[in-house]
Amino acid sequence: MKQKFIEAYMDVAERFSKLSSAKRLNVGAIVVKDDRIISIGYNGMPAGWDNECEVCTHVDDVGNPTLVTKPEVLHAESNAIAKLARSSESGEGASIFITHAPCIDCAKLIYQSGIAAVYYKTDYRSTQGIDFLHRSDVQVVKV
């Protein structure tokens, strides 16, 4: 894929990340196949739930809250893949563009959905997802 398209698709993923109502981290993902965006996702609560992605567990002496992500929050990749599963499109041979490297759970979903290439911009706190994708022969590119 040409670099100008990689950058354009990553720009789109970043734009979708801004739709997330999360306070700690906004992540966007798009699935591309045959030069078409076939699915989008961003991290957030399941459809029909409130949009509060975090819960405050502590407030320090200065008034800064400690926010923890709720377990119900869907990651951007899982949201995009779930939307893809509900469509007539197939992920087989597609590419996914993600603003952040996938966690291990999202990496497993990416692999199982048939996505052949992962492009990401920012590292995740763990490399387990990227390591899994490498072992699964999925192309991984840090943009």
PDB file of C-alpha atoms in Angstrom, residues 7 19 21-22 24 32 40-41 48 68 81 85-86 92 108-110 119 128 133 143:
ATOM      1  CA  GLU A   7      -1.220   8.181   6.184  1.00  0.00           C
ATOM      2  CA  LEU A  19     -15.744  10.435  18.773  1.00  0.00           C
ATOM      3  CA  SER A  21     -16.331   9.794  25.137  1.00  0.00           C
ATOM      4  CA  ALA A  22     -13.517   8.214  27.174  1.00  0.00           C
ATOM      5  CA  ARG A  24      -8.328   8.603  29.770  1.00  0.00           C
ATOM      6  CA  VAL A  32     -10.013  -1.123   4.850  1.00  0.00           C
ATOM      7  CA  ILE A  40     -15.079   1.911  11.781  1.00  0.00           C
ATOM      8  CA  GLY A  41     -14.778   1.764  15.538  1.00  0.00           C
ATOM      9  CA  GLY A  48     -27.611   1.943  24.342  1.00  0.00           C
ATOM     10  CA  VAL A  68     -10.326   3.535  35.974  1.00  0.00           C
ATOM     11  CA  ILE A  81     -14.815  -5.979  14.000  1.00  0.00           C
ATOM     12  CA  ALA A  85     -19.542  -9.012  11.509  1.00  0.00           C
ATOM     13  CA  ARG A  86     -23.013  -7.431  11.320  1.00  0.00           C
ATOM     14  CA  GLU A  92     -10.615 -11.671   5.017  1.00  0.00           C
ATOM     15  CA  LYS A 108      -6.898 -12.365  18.735  1.00  0.00           C
ATOM     16  CA  LEU A 109     -10.069 -10.855  17.256  1.00  0.00           C
ATOM     17  CA  ILE A 110      -8.064  -9.275  14.435  1.00  0.00           C
ATOM     18  CA  TYR A 119      -1.139  -0.453  10.945  1.00  0.00           C
ATOM     19  CA  GLN A 128       1.510  -9.070  23.843  1.00  0.00           C
ATOM     20  CA  LEU A 133       0.101 -10.948  15.536  1.00  0.00           C
ATOM     21  CA  VAL A 143       3.220   4.214  11.222  1.00  0.00           C
TER      22      VAL A 143
END
